[in-house]
Short mmCIF file of C-alpha atoms in Angstrom, two decimals:
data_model
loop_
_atom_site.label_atom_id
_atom_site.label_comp_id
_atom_site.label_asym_id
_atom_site.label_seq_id
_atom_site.Cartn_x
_atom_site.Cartn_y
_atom_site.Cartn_z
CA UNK A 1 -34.57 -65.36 62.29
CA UNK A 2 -34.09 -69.22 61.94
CA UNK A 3 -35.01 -71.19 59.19
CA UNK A 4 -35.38 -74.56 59.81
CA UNK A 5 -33.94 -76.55 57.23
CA UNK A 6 -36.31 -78.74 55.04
CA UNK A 7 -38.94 -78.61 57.67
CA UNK A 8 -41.88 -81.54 57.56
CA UNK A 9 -44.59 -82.13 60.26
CA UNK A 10 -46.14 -85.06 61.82
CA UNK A 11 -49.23 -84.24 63.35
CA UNK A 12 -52.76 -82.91 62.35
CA UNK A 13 -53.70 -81.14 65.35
CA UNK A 14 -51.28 -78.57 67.14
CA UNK A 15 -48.78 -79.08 63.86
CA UNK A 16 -51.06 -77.55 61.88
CA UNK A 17 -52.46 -74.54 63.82
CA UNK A 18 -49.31 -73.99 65.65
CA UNK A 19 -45.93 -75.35 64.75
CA UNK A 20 -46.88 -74.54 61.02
CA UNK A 21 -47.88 -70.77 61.17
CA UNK A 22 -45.03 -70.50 62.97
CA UNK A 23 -42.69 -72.28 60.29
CA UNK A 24 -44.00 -69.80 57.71
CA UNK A 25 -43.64 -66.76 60.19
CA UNK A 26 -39.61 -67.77 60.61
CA UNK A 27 -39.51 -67.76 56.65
CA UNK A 28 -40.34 -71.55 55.88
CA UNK A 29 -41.18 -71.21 52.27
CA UNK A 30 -42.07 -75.18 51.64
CA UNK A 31 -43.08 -77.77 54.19
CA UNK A 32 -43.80 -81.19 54.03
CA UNK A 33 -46.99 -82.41 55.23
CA UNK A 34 -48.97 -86.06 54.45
CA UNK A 35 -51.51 -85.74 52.08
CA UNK A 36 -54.25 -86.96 54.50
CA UNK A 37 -54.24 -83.08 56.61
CA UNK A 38 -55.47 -81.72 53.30
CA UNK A 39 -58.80 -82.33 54.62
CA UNK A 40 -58.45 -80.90 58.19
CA UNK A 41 -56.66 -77.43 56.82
CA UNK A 42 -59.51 -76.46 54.19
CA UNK A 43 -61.83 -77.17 57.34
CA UNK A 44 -59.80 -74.20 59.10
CA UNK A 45 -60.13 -70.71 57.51
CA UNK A 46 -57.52 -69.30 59.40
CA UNK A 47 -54.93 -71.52 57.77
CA UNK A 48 -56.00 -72.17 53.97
CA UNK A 49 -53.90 -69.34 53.09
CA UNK A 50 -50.66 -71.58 54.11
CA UNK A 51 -51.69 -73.79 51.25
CA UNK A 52 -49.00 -72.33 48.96
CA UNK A 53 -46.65 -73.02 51.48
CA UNK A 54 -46.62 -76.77 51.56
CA UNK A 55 -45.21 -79.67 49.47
CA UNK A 56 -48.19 -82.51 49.79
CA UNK A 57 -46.54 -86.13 50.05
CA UNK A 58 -47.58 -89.46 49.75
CA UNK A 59 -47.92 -90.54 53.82
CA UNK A 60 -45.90 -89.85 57.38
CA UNK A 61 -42.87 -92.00 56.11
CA UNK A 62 -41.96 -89.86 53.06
CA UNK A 63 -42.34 -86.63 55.05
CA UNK A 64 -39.91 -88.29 57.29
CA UNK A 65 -37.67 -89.24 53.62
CA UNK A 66 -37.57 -85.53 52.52
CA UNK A 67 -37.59 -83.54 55.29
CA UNK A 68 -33.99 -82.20 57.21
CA UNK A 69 -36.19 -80.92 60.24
CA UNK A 70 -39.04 -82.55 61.47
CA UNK A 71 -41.66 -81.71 64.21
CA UNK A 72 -43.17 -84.39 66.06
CA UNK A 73 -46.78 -82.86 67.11
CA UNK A 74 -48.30 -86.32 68.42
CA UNK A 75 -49.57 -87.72 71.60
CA UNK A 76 -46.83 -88.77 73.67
CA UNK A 77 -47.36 -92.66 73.03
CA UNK A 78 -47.15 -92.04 68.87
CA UNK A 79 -44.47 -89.55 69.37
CA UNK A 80 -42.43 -91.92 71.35
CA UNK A 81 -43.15 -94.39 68.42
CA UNK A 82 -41.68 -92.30 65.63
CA UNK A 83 -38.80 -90.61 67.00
CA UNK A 84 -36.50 -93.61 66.92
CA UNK A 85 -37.51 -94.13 62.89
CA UNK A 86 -36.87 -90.45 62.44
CA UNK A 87 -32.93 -90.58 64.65
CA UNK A 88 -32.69 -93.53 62.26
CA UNK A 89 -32.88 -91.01 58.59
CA UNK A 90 -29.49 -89.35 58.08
CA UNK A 91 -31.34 -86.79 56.03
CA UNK A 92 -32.78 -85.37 59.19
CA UNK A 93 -30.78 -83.24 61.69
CA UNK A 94 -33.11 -81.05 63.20
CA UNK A 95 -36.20 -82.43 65.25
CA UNK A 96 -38.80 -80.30 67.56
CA UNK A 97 -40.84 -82.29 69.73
CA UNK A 98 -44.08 -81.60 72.11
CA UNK A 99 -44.25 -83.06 76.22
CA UNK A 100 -44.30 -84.89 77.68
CA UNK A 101 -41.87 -86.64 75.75
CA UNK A 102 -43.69 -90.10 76.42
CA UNK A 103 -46.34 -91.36 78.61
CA UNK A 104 -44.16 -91.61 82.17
CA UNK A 105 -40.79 -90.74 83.76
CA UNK A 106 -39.03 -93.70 82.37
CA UNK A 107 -40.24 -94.13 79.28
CA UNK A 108 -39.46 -90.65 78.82
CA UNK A 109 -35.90 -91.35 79.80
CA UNK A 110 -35.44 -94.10 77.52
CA UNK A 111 -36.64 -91.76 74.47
CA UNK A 112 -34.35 -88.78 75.99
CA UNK A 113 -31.24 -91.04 75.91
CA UNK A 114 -32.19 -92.36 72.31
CA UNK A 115 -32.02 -88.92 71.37
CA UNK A 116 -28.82 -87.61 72.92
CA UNK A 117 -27.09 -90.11 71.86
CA UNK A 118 -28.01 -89.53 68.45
CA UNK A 119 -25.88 -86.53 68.36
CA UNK A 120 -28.69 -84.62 66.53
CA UNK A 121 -29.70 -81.15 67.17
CA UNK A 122 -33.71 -81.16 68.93
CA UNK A 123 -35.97 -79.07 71.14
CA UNK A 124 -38.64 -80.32 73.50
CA UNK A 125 -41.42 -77.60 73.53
CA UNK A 126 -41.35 -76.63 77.43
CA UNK A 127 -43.05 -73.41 75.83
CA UNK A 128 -43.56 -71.32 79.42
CA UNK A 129 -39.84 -70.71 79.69
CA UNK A 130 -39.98 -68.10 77.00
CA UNK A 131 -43.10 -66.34 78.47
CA UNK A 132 -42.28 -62.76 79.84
CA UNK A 133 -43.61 -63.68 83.40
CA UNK A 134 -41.51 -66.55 83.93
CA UNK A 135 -37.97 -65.07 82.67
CA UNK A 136 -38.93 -62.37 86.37
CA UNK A 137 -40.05 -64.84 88.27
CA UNK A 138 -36.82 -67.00 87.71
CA UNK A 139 -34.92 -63.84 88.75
CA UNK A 140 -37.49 -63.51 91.79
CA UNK A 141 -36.68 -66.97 92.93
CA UNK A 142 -33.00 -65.92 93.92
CA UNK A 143 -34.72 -64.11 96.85
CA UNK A 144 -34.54 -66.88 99.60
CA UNK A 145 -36.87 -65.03 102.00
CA UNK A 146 -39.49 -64.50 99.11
CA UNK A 147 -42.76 -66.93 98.11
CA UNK A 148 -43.95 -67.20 95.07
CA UNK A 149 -46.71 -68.46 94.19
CA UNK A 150 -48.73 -69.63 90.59
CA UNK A 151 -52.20 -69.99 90.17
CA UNK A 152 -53.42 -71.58 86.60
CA UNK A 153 -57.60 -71.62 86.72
CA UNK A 154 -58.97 -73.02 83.47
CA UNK A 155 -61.44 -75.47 81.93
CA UNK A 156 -59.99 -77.85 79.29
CA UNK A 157 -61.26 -78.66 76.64
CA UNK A 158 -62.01 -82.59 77.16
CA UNK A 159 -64.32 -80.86 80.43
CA UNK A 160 -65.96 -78.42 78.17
CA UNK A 161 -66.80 -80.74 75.63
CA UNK A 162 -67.53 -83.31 77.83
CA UNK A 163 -65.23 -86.11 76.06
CA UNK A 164 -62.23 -88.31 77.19
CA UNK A 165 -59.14 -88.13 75.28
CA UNK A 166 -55.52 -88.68 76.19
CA UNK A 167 -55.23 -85.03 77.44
CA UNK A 168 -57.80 -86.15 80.56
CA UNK A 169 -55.79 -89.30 80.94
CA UNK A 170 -52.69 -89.88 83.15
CA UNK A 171 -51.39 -93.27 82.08
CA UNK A 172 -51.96 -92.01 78.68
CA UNK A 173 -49.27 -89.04 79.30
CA UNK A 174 -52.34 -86.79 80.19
CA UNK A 175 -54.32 -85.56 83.35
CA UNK A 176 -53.30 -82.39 85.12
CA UNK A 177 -49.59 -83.58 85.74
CA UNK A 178 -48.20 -85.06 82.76
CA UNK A 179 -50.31 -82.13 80.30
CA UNK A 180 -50.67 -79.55 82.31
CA UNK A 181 -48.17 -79.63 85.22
CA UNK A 182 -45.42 -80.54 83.17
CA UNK A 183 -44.91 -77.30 81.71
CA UNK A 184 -44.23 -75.88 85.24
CA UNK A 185 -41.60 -78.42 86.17
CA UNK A 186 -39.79 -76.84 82.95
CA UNK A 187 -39.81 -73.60 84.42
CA UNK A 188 -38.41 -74.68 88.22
CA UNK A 189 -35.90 -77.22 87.04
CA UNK A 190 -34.46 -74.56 85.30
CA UNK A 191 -34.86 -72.07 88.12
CA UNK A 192 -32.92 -74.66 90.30
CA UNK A 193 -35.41 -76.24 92.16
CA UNK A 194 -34.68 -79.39 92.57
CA UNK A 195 -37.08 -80.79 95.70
CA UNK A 196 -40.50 -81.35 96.54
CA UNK A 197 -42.05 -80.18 99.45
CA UNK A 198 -45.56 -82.16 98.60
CA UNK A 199 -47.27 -83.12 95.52
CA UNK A 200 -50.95 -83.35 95.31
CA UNK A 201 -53.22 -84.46 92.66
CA UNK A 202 -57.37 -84.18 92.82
CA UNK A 203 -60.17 -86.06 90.43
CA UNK A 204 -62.87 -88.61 90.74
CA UNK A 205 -60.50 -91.38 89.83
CA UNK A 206 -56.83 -90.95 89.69
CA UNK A 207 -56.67 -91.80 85.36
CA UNK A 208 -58.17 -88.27 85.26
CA UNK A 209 -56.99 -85.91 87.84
CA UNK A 210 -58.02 -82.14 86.81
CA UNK A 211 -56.00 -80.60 90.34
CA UNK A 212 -52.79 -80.09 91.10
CA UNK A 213 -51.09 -78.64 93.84
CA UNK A 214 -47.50 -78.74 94.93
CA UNK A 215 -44.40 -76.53 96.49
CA UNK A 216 -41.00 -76.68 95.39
CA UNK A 217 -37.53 -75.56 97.29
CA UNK A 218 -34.00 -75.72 96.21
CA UNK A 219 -30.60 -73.98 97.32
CA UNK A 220 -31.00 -70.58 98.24
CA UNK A 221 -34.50 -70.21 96.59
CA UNK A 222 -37.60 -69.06 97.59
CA UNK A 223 -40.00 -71.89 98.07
CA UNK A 224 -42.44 -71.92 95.19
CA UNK A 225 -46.55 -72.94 95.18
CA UNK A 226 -48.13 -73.96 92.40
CA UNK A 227 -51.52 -74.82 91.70
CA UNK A 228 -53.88 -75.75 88.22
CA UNK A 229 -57.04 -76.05 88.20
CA UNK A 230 -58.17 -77.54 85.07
CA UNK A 231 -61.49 -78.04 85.73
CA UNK A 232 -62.44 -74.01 86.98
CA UNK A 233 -65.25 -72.11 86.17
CA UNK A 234 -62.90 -69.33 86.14
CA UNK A 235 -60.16 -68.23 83.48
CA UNK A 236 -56.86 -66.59 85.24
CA UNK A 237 -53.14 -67.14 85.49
CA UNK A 238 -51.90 -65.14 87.77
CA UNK A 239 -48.06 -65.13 89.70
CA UNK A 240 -47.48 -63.60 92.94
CA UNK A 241 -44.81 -62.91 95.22
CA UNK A 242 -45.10 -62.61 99.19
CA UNK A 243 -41.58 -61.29 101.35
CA UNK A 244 -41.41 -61.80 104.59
CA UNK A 245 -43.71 -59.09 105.84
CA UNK A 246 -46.38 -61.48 104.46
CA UNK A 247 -47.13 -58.60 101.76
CA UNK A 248 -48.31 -59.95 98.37
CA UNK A 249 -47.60 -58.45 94.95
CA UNK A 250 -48.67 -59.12 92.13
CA UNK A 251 -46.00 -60.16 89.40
CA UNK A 252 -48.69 -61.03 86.19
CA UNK A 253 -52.53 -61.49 86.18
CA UNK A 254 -54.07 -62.33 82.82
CA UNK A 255 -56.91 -64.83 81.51
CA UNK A 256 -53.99 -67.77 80.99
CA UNK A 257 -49.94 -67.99 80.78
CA UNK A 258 -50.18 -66.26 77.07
CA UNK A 259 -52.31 -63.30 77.67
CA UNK A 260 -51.51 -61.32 80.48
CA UNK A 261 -50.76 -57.78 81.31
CA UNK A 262 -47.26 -57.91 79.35
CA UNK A 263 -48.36 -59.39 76.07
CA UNK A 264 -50.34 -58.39 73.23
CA UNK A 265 -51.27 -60.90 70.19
CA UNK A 266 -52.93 -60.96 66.71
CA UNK A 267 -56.16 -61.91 66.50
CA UNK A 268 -57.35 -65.28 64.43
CA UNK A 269 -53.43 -66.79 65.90
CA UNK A 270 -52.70 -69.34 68.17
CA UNK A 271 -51.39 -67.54 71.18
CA UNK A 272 -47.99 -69.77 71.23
CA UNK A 273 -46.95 -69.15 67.64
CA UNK A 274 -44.61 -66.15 68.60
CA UNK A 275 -43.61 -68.07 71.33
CA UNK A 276 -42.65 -71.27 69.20
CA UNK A 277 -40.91 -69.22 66.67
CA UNK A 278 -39.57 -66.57 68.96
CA UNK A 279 -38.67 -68.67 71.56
CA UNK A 280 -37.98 -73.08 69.93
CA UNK A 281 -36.79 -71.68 67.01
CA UNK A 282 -34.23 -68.85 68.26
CA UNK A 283 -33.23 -71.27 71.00
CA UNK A 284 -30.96 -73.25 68.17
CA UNK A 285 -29.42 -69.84 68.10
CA UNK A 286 -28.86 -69.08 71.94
CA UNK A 287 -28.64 -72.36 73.38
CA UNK A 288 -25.90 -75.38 72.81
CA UNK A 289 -27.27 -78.71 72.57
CA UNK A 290 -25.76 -79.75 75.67
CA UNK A 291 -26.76 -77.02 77.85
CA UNK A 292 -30.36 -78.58 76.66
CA UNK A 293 -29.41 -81.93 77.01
CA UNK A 294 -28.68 -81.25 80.72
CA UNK A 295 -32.18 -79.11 81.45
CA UNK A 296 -34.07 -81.92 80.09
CA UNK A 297 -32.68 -84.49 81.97
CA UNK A 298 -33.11 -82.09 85.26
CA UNK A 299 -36.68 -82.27 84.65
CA UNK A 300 -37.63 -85.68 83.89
CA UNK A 301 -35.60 -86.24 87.19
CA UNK A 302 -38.02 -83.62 88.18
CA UNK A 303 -40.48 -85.06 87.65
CA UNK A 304 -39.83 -88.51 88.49
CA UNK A 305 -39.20 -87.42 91.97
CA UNK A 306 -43.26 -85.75 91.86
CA UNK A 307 -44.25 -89.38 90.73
CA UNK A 308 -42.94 -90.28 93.33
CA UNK A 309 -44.34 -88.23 96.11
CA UNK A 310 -47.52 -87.50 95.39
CA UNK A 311 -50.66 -88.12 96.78
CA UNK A 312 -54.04 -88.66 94.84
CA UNK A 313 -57.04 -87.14 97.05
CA UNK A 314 -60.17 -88.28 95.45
CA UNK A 315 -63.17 -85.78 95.15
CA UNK A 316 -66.28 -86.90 95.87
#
């Protein structure tokens, strides 16, 4: 079990209802917090019991002064704006960050160089790579004469509710890419893949695409579709593979990436808490800092190269 050391959070949303439960599940036993989330955790049943768990401080800047880990849960423009302020504390060591890391490729890579050179330990929260499914399918994609193939059919939350918010918005470090597709560019640049076959996107205007489609190939891999839908009437995640006999099988079918037919959860919890504390966490354990350094850079090249290629189809 890790235990981060001094651990303080930025952010009011996903800090809260994820990265925190999941501090106290590793055995956090006080974590620093800006006084102004007071408000949005009584609002929450689920987490008023965590109450007893956190030091209350003045404002963002001395949670930043006390804490020796921080987690950065912002939108990728504010978290772009405080990570350079926290490399600059020598208090802090430890820092856990969301993606996409900032708003575009490059910006992204300016933040990512800031941070390595730094020489401080930090984790970017590519969460899928510790999901059950994806640790078979990497194996799977060793098979050059295989396919595979992921299908993601959801509907956000900014569709549902009917409101814009970075999350719909591309040039905001949103939109079915940079949110949504970014978390499978994790899982392929670490696989290997390193080429795109074709990158499509698909929305009424192309600051909020909700499709994406694209196929990836690398050195003796099996070429590998992938498709989100984030806009579906439908809820199901589902990985295939297809050998050369054209014969499909089913590798994991579930209502998204975090329930399927290999997992179990409790109820009332986010579904990525075990995965941030079973899989972030343990990874300052299993992983070296440079082995990181090197996957992250893979997939911001990753993904620079989709940039790149792709093609916005507009839906009428």
């Amino acid at each position: 079990m890790v235990n981060l050391d001094r651990p303080g959070i930025l952010g009011s949303g996903f800090g809260l209802y994820g990265h925190l439960p999941a501090l106290i599940k590793s055995g956090s036993k006080k974590i620093y917090l800006p006084s102004r989330y007071k408000e949005k955790l009584s609002e929450r049943q689920d987490l008023k019991h965590f109450d007893s768990s956190i030091e209350w401080v003045k404002d963002d800047l001395e949670v930043l002064d006390k804490s020796g880990s921080l987690i950065i849960a912002l939108n990728p423009e504010m978290q772009a704006f405080w990570i350079p302020i926290a490399l600059s504390k020598e208090n802090i060591n430890t820092l856990i960050l969301e993606k996409p890391l900032a708003v575009s490729p490059k910006k992204s890579f300016d933040v990512l160089l800031l941070l390595i050179k730094s020489g401080k330990k930090f984790r970017i929260n590519y969460i899928f790579r510790y999901l059950t499914w994806a640790n078979k399918l990497n194996q799977l994609s060793k098979i050059p004469n295989l396919k595979l193939e992921i299908k993601w059919q959801f509907k956000a939350h900014h569709f549902k509710s009917s409101k814009s918010t970075w999350k719909s918005n591309h040039h905001l470090g949103g939109g079915i890419l940079r949110f949504y597709g970014i978390h499978f560019m994790a899982l392929v640049a670490e696989w290997g893949y390193t080429d795109i076959l074709y990158s499509e996107t698909y929305g009424q205007n192309i600051e909020e695409p909700w499709k994406w489609k694209a196929a990836f190939s690398g050195n003796n891999l099996s070429v590998c579709n992938i498709e989100i839908n984030s806009k579906s009437i439908k809820n199901i995640f589902s990985a295939n593979r297809i050998n050369s006999n054209l014969i499909e099988e089913s590798i994991t079918i579930g209502k998204n990436p975090f329930i399927t037919n290999q997992e179990s959860f409790n109820a009332g919890e986010d579904l990525r808490v075990t995965f941030i504390n079973a899989g972030i966490f343990e990874s300052f354990i299993i992983h070296n800092q440079e082995k990181e350094n090197v996957l992250y850079t893979n997939i911001l090249l990753l993904w620079e190269k989709i940039e790149k290629k792709n093609v916005f189809i507009e839906v009428k």
